[in-house]
N, CA, C and O atoms as a DFTB+ gen file, in Angstrom:
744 C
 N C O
     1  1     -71.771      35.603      53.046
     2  2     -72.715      36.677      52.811
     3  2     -72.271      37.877      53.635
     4  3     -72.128      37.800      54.856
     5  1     -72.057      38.978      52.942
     6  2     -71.898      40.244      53.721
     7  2     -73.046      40.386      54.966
     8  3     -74.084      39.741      55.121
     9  1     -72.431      41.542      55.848
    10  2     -73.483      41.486      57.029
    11  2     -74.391      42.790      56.617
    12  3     -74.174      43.971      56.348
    13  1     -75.471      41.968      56.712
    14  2     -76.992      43.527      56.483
    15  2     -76.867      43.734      57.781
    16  3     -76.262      43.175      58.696
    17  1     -77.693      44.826      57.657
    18  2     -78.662      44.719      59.239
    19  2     -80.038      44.219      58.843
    20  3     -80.474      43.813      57.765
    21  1     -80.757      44.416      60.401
    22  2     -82.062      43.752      60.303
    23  2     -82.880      44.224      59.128
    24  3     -83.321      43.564      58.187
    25  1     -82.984      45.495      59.386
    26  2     -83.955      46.944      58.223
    27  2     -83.413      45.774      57.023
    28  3     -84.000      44.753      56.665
    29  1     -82.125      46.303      56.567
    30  2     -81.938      45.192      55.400
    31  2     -82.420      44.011      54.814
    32  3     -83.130      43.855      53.820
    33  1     -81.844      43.088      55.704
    34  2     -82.897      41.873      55.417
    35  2     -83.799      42.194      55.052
    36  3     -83.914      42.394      53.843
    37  1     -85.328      42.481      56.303
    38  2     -86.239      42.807      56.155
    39  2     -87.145      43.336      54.752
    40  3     -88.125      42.754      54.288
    41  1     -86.574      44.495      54.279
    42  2     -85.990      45.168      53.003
    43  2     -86.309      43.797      51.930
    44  3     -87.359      43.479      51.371
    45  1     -84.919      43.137      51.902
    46  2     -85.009      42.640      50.716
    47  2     -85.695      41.040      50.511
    48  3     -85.461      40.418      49.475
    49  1     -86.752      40.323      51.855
    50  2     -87.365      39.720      51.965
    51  2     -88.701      40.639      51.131
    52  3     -88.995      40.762      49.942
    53  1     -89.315      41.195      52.442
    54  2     -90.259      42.103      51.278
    55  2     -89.989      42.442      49.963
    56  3     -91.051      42.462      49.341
    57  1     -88.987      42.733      49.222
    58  2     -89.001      43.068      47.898
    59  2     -89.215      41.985      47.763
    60  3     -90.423      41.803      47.914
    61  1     -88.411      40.599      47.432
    62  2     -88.096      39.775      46.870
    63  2     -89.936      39.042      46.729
    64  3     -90.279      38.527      45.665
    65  1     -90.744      39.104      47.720
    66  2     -92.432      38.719      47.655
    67  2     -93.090      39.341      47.261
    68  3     -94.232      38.945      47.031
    69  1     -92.604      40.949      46.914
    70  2     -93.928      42.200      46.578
    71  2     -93.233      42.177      44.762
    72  3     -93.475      43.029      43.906
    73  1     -92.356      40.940      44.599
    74  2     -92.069      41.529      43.009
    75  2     -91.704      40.057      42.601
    76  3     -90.809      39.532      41.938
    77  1     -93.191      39.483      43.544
    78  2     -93.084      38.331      42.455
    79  2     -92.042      37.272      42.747
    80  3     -92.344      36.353      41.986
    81  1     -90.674      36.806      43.642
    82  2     -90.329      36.232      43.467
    83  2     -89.042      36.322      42.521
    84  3     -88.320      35.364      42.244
    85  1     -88.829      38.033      41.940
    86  2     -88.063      38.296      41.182
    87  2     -86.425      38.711      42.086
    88  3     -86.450      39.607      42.929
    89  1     -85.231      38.030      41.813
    90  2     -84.211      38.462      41.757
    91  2     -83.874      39.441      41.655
    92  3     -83.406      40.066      42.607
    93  1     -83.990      39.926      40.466
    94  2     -83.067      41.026      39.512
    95  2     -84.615      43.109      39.911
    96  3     -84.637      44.312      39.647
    97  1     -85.077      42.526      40.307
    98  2     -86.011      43.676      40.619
    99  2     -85.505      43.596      42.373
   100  3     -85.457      44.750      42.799
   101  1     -85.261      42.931      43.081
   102  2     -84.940      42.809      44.480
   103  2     -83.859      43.783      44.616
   104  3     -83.733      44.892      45.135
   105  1     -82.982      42.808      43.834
   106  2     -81.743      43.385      43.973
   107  2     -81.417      44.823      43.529
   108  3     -80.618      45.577      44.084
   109  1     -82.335      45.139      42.189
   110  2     -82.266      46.525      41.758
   111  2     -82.609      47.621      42.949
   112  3     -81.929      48.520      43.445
   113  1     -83.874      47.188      43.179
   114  2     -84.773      47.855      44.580
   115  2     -83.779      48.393      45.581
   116  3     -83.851      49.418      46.260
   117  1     -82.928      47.567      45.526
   118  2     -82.286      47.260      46.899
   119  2     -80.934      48.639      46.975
   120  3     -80.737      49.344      47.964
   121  1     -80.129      48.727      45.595
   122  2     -79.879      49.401      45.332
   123  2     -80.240      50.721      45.243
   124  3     -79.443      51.620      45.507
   125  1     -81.301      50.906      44.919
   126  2     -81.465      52.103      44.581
   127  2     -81.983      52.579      46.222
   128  3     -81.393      53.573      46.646
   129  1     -82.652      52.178      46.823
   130  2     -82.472      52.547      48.107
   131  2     -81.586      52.672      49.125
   132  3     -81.787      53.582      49.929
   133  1     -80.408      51.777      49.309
   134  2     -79.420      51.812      49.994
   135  2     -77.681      52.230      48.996
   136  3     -76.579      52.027      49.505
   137  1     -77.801      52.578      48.147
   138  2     -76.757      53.005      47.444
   139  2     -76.133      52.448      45.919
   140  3     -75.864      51.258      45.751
   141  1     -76.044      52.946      45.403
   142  2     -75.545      52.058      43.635
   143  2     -74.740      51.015      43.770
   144  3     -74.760      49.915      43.217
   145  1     -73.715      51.676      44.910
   146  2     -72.198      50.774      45.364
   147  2     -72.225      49.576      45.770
   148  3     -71.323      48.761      45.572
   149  1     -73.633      49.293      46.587
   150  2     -74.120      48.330      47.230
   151  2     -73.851      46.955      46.724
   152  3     -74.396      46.777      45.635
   153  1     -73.041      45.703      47.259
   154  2     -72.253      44.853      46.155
   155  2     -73.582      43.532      46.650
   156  3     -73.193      42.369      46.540
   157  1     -75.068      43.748      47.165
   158  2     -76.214      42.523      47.134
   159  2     -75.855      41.924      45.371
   160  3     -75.609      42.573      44.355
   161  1     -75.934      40.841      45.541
   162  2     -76.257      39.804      44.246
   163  2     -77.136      38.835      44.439
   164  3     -77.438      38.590      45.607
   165  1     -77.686      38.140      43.475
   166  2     -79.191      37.449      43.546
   167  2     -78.707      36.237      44.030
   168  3     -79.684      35.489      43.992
   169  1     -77.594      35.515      44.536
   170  2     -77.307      34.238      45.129
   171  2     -77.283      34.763      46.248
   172  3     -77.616      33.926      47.088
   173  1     -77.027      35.859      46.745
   174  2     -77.390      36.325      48.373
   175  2     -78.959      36.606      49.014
   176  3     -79.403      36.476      50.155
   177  1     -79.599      37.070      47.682
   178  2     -80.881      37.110      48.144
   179  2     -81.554      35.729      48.365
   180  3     -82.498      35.538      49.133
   181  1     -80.922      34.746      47.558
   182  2     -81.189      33.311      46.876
   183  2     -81.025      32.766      48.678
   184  3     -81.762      31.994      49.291
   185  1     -79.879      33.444      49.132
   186  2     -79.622      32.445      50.300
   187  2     -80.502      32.806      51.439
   188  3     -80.977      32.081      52.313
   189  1     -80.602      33.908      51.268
   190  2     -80.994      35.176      52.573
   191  2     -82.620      34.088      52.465
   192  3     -82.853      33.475      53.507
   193  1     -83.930      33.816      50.975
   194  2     -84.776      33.879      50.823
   195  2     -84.716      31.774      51.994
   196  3     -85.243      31.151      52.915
   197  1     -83.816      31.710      51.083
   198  2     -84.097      29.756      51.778
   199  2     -83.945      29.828      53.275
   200  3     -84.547      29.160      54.116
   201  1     -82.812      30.979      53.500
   202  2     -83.226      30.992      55.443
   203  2     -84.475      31.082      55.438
   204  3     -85.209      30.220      55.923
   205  1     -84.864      32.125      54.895
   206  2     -85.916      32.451      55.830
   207  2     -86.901      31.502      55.254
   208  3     -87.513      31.068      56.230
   209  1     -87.332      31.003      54.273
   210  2     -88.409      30.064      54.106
   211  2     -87.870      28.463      55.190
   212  3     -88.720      27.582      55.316
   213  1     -86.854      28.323      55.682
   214  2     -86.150      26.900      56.460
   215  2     -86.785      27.714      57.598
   216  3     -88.003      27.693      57.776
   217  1     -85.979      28.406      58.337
   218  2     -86.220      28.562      59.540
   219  2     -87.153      30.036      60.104
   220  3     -87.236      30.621      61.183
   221  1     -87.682      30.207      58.915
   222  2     -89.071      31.561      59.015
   223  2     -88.391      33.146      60.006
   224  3     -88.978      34.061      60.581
   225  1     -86.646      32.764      59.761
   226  2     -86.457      34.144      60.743
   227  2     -85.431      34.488      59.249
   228  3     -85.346      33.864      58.191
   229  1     -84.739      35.761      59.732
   230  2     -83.673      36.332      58.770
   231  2     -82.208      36.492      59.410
   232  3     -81.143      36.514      58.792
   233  1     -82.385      36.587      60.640
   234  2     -81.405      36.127      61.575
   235  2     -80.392      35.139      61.396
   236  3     -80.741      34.005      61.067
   237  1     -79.060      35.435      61.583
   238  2     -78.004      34.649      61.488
   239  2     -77.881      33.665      62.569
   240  3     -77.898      34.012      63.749
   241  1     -77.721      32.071      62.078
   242  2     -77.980      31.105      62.956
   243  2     -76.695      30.792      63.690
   244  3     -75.580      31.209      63.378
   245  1     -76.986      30.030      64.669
   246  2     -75.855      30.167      66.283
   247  2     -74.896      29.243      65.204
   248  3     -75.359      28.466      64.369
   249  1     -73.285      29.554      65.458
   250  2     -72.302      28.884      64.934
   251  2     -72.300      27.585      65.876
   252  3     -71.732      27.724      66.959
   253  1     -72.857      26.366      65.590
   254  2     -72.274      25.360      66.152
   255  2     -70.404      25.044      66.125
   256  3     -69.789      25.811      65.384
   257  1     -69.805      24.293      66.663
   258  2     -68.308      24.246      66.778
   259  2     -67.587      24.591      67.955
   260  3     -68.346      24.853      68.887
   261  1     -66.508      24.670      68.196
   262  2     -65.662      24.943      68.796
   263  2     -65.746      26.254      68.900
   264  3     -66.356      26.671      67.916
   265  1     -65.244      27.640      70.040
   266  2     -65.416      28.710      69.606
   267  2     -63.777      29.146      69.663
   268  3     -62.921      28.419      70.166
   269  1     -63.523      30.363      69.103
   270  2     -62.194      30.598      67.869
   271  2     -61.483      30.963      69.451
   272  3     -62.029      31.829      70.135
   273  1     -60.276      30.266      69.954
   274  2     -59.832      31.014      71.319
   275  2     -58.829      31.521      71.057
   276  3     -58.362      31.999      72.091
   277  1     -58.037      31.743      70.000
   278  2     -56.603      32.304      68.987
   279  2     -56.766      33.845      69.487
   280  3     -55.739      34.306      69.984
   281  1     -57.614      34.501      69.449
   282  2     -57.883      36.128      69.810
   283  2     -58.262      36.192      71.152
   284  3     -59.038      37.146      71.200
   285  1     -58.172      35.803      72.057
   286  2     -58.358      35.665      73.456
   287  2     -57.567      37.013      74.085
   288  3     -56.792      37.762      73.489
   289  1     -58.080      37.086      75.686
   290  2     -57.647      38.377      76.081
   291  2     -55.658      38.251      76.396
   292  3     -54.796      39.116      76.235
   293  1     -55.511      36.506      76.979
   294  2     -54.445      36.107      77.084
   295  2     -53.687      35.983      76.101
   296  3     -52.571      36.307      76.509
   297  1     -53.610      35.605      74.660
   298  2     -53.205      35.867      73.690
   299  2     -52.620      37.176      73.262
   300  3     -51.468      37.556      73.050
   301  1     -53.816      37.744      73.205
   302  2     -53.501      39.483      73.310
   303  2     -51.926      39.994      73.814
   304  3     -50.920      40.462      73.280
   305  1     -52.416      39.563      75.297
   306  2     -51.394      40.172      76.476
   307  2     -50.071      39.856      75.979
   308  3     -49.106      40.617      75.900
   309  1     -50.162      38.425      75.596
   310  2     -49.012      37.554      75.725
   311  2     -48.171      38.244      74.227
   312  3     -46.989      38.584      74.272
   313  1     -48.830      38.335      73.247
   314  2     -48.506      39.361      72.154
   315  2     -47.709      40.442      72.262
   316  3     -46.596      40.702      71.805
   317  1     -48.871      41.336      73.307
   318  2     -47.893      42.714      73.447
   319  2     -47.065      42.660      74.517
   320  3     -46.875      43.846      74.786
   321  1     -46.361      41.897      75.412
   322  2     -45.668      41.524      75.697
   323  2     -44.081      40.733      75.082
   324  3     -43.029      40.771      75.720
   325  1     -44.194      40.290      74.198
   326  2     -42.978      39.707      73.243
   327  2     -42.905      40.757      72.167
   328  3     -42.098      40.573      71.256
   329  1     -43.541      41.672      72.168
   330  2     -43.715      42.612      70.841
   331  2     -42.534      43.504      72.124
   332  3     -41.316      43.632      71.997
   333  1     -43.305      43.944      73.159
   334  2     -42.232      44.955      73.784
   335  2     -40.945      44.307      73.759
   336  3     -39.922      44.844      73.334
   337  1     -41.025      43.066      74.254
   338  2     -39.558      42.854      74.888
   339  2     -38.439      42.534      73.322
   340  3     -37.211      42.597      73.384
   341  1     -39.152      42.232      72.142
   342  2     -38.664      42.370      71.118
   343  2     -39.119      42.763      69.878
   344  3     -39.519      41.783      69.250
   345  1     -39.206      43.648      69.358
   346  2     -40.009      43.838      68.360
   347  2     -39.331      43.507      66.878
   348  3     -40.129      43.587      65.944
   349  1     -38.488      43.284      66.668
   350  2     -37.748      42.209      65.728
   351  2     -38.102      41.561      64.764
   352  3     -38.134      41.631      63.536
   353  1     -38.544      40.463      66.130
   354  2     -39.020      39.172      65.974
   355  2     -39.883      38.541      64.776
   356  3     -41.103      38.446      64.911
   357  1     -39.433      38.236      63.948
   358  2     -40.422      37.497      62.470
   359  2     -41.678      37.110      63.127
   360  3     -41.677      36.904      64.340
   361  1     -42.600      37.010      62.525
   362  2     -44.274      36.777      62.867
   363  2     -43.951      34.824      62.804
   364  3     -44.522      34.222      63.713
   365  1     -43.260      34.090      61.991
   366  2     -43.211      33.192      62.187
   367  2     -42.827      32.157      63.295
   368  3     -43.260      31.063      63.658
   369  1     -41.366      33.380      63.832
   370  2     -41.062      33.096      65.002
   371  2     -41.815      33.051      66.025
   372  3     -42.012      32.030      66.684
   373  1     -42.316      34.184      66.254
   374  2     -43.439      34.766      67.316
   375  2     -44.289      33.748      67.558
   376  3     -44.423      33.179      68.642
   377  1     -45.050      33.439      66.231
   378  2     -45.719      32.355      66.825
   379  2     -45.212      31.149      67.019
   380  3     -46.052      30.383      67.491
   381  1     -44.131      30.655      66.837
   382  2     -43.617      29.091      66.872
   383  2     -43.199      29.801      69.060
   384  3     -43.492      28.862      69.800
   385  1     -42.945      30.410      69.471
   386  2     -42.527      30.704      70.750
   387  2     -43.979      30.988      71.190
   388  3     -44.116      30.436      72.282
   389  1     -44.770      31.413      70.939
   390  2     -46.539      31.660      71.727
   391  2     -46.823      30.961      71.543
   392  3     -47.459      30.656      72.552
   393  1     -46.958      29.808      70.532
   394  2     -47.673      28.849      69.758
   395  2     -49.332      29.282      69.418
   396  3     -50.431      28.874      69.795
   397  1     -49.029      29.924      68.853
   398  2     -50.139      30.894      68.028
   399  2     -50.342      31.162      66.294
   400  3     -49.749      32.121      65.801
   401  1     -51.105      30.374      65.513
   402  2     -50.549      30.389      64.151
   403  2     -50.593      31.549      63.818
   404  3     -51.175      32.437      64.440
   405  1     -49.761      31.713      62.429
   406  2     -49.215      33.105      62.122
   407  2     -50.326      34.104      61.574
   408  3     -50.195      35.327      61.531
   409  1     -51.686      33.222      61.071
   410  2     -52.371      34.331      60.543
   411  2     -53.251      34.709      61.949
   412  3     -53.776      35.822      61.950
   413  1     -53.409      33.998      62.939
   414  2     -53.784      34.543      63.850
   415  2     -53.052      35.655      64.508
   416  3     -53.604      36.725      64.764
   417  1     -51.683      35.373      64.809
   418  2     -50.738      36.319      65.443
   419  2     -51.055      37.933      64.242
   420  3     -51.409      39.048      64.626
   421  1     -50.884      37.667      63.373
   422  2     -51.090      38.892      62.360
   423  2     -52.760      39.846      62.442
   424  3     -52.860      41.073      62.415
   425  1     -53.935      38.828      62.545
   426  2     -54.693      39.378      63.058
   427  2     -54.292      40.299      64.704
   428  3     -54.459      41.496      64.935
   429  1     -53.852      39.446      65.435
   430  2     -53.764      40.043      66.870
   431  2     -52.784      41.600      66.557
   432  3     -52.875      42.745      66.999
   433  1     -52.145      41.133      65.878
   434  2     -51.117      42.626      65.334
   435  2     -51.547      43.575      65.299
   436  3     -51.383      44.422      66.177
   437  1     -52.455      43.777      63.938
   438  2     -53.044      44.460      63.231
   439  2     -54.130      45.325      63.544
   440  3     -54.243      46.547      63.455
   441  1     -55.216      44.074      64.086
   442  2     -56.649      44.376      64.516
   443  2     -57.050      44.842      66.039
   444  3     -57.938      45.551      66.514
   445  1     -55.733      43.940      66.666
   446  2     -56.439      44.517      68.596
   447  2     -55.361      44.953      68.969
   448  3     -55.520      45.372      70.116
   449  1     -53.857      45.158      68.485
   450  2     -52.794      45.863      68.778
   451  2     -52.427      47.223      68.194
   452  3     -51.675      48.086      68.645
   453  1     -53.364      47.183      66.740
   454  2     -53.057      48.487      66.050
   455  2     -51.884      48.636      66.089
   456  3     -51.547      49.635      66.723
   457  1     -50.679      47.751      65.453
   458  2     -48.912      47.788      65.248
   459  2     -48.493      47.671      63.867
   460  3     -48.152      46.552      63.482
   461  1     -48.460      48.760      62.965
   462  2     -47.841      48.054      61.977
   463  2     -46.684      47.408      61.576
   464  3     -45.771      47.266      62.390
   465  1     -46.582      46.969      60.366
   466  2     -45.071      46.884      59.987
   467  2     -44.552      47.385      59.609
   468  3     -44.922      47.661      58.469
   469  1     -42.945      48.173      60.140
   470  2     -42.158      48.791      59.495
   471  2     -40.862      48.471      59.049
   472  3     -39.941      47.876      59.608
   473  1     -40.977      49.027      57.832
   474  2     -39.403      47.817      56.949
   475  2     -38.348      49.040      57.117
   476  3     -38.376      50.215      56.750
   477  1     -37.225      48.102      57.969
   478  2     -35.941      49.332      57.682
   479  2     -35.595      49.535      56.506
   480  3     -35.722      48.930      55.441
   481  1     -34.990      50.775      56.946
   482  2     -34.303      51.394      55.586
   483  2     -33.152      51.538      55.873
   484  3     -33.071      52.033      56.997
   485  1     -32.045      51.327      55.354
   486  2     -31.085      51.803      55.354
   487  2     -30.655      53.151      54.847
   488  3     -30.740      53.303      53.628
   489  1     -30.141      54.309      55.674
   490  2     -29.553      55.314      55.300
   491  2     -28.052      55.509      55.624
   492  3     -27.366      54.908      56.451
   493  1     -27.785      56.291      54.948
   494  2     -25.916      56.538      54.904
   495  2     -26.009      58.161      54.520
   496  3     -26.584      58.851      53.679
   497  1     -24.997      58.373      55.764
   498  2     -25.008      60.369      55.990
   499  2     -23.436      60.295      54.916
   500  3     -22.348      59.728      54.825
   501  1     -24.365      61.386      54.227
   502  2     -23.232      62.296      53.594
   503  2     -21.920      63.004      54.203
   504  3     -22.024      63.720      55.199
   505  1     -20.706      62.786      53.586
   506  2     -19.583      63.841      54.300
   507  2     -19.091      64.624      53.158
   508  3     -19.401      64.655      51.967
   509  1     -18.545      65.019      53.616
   510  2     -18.068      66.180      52.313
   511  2     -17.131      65.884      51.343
   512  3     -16.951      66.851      50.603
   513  1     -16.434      64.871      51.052
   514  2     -15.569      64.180      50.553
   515  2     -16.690      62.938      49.602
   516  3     -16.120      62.079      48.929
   517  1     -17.671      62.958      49.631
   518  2     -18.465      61.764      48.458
   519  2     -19.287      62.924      47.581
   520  3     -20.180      62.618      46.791
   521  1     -18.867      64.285      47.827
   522  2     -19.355      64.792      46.348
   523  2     -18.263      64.730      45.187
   524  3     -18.703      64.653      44.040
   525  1     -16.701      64.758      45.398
   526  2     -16.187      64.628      44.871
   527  2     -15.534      63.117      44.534
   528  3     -14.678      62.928      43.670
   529  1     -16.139      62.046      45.426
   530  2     -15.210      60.812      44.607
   531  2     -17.065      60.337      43.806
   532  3     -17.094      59.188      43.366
   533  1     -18.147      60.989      43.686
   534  2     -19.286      60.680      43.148
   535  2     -18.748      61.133      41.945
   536  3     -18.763      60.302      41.037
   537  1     -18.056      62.740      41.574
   538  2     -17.715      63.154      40.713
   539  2     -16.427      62.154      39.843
   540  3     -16.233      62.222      38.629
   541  1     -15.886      61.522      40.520
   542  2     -14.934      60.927      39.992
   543  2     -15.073      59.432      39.575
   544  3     -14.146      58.883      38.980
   545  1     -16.168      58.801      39.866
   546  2     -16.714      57.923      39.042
   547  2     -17.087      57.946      38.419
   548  3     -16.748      57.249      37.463
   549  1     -18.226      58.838      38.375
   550  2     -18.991      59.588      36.627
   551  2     -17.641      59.691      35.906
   552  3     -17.461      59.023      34.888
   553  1     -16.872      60.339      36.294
   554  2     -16.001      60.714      35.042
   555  2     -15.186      59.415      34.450
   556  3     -14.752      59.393      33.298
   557  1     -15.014      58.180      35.523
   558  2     -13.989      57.272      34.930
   559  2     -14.887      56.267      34.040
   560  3     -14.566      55.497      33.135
   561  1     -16.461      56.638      34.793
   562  2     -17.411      55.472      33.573
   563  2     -17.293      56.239      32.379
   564  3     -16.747      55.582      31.492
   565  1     -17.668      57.608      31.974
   566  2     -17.302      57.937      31.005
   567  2     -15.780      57.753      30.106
   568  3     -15.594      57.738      28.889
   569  1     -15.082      57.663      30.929
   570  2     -13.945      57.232      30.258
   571  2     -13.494      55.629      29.041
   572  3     -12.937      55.290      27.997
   573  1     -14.304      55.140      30.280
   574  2     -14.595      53.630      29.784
   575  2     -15.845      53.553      28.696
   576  3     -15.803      52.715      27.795
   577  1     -16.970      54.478      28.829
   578  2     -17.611      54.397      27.707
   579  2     -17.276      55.029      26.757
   580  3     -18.139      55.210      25.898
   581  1     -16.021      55.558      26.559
   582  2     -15.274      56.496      25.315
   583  2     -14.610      55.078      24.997
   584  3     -14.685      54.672      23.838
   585  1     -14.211      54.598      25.592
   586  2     -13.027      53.301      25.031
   587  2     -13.658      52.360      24.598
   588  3     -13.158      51.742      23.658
   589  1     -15.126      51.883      25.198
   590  2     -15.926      50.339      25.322
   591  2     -17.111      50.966      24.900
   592  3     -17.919      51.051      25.825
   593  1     -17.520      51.453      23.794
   594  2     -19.010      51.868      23.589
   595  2     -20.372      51.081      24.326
   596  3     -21.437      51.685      24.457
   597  1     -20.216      49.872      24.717
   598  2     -20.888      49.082      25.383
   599  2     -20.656      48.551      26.618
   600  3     -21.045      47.535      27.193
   601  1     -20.107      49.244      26.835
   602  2     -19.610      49.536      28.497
   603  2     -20.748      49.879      29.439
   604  3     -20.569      49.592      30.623
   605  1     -22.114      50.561      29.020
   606  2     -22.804      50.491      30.045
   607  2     -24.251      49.549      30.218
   608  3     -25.166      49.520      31.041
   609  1     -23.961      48.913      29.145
   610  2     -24.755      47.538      29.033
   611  2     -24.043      46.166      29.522
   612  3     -24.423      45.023      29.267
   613  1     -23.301      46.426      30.027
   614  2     -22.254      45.423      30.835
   615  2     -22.265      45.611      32.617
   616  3     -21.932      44.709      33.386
   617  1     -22.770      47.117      33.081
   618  2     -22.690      47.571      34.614
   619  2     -24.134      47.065      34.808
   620  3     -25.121      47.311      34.114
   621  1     -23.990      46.042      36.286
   622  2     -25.628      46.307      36.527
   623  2     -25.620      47.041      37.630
   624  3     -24.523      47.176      38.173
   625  1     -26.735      47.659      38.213
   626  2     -26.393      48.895      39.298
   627  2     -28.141      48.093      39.998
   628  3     -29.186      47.961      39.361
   629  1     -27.808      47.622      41.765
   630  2     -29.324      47.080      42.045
   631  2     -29.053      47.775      43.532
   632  3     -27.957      47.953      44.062
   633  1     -30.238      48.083      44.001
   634  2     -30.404      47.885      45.851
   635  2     -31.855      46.564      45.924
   636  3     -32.930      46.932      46.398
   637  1     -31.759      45.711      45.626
   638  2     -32.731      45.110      46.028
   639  2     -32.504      43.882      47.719
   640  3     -33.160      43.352      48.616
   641  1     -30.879      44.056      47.115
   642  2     -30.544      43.036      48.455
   643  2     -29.630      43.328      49.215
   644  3     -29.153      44.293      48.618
   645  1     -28.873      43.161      50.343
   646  2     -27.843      44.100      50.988
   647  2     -27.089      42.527      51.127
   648  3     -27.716      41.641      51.706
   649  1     -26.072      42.319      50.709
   650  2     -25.234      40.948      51.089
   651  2     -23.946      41.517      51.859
   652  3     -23.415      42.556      51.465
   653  1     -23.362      40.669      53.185
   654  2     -22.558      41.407      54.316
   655  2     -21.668      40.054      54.140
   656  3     -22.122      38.915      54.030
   657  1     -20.667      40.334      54.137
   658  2     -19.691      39.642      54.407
   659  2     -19.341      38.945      55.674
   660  3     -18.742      37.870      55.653
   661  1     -19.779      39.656      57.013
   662  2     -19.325      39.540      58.177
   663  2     -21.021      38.472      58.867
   664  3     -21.192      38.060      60.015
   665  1     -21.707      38.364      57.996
   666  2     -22.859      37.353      58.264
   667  2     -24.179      38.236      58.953
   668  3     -25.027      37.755      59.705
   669  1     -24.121      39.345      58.584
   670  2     -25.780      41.080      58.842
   671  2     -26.643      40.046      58.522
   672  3     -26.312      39.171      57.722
   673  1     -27.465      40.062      58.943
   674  2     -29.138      40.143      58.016
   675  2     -29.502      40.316      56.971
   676  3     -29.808      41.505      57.059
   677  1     -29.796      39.942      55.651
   678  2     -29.976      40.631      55.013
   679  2     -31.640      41.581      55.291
   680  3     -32.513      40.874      55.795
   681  1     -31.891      42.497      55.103
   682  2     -32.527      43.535      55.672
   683  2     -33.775      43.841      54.773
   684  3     -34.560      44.736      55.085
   685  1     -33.938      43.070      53.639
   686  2     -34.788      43.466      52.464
   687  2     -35.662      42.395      53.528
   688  3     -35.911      43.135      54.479
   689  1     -36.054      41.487      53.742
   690  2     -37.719      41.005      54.610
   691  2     -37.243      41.276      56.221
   692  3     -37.157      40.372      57.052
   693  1     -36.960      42.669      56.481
   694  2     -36.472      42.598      57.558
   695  2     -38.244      43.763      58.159
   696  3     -38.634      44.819      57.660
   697  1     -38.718      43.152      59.048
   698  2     -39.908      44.223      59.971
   699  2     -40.053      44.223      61.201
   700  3     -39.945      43.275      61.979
   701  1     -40.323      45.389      61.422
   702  2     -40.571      46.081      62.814
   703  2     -41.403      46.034      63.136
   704  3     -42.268      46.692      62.558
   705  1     -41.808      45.115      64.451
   706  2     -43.319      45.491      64.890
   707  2     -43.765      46.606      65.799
   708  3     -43.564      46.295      66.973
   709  1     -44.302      47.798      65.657
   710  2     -44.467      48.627      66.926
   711  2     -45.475      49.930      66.264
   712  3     -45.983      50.168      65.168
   713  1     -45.426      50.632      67.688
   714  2     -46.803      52.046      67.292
   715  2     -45.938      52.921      66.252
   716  3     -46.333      53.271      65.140
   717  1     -44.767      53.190      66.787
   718  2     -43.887      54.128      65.817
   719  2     -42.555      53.824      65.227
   720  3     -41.792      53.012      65.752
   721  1     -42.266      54.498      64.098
   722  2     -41.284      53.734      63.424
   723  2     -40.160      54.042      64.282
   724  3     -40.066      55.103      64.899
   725  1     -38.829      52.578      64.338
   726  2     -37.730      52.770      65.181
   727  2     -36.590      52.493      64.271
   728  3     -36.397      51.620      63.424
   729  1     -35.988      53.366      64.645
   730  2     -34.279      52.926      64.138
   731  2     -33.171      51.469      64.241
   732  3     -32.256      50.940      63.611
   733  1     -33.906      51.304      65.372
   734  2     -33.093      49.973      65.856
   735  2     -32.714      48.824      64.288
   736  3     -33.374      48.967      63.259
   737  1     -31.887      48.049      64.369
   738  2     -31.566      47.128      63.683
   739  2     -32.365      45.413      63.746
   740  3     -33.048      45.159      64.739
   741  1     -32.280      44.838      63.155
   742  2     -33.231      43.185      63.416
   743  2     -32.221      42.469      63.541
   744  3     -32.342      41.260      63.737
């Protein structure tokens, strides 16, 4: 159930008794007072109504369990700490070395580190000598499509993957964890 506030609840307890017991007038009500956008549906009022007839409050009841210690202040620390000393580091890794599961580590990222991810890019500086051998490929594919009419249904042309001979990274799931984007390599 989304979180009301109290007024809310309150709100749609009273409707739901001043109209009878009706759903679909609750929920309308409810709307039109707090906004069109408003995403209440009648299995929320349905649930909201059995609290409160079980335990006569509207109040959200104490989570029995274990409590969640994955977001802890030490966690945290320990986070932005391996984030400085490497920011690299795959989220899978990260956590197999913190021992922190990964959707937790990604919360800690995201939500109390404010770090996004940034995917390198590869760039390559121009020299003055690749306007003319650019020119001189155009001209030899054309050549070949004068000879091979189907010559350019035969070229495939991709950047989706970077494959290195000398054993690189490949760089397509390659991310950066940090405040601002860096140049560095993974």
């Amino acid at each position: 159930m989304e979180r009301y506030t109290k007024e809310q609840r309150i709100f749609i307890v009273e409707q739901y008794f001043k109209n009878n017991e009706g759903l679909a007038a609750t929920v309308r009500n409810f709307r039109t007072k707090y906004g069109r956008n408003s995403n209440l549906t009648s299995s929320t009022v349905k649930r909201l109504i059995k609290k409160f007839r079980e335990t006569g409050s509207i109040s959200d009841l104490k989570h029995s369990g274990r409590p969640s210690t994955s977001r802890s202040t030490q966690n945290i620390e320990a986070v932005r700490e391996s984030v400085a000393k490497s920011p690299g580091t795959s989220i899978r890794r990260r956590g197999q070395e913190l021992d922190i599961s990964r959707s937790s580590l990604q919360r800690i990222l995201t939500k109390d580190l404010h770090l996004p991810a940034y995917k390198v890019q590869l760039t390559q500086e121009l020299k003055p000598t690749d306007h003319a051998q650019r020119r001189e490929v155009v001209e030899c594919i054309m050549e070949q499509q004068q000879v091979d009419a189907d010559f350019s249904n035969k070229v495939i042309f991709s950047d989706e993957a970077h494959f290195h001979l000398d054993g690189l990274v490949n760089q397509q799931n390659c991310r950066i964890w940090g405040s601002e984007k860096s140049t560095s390599d993974c």
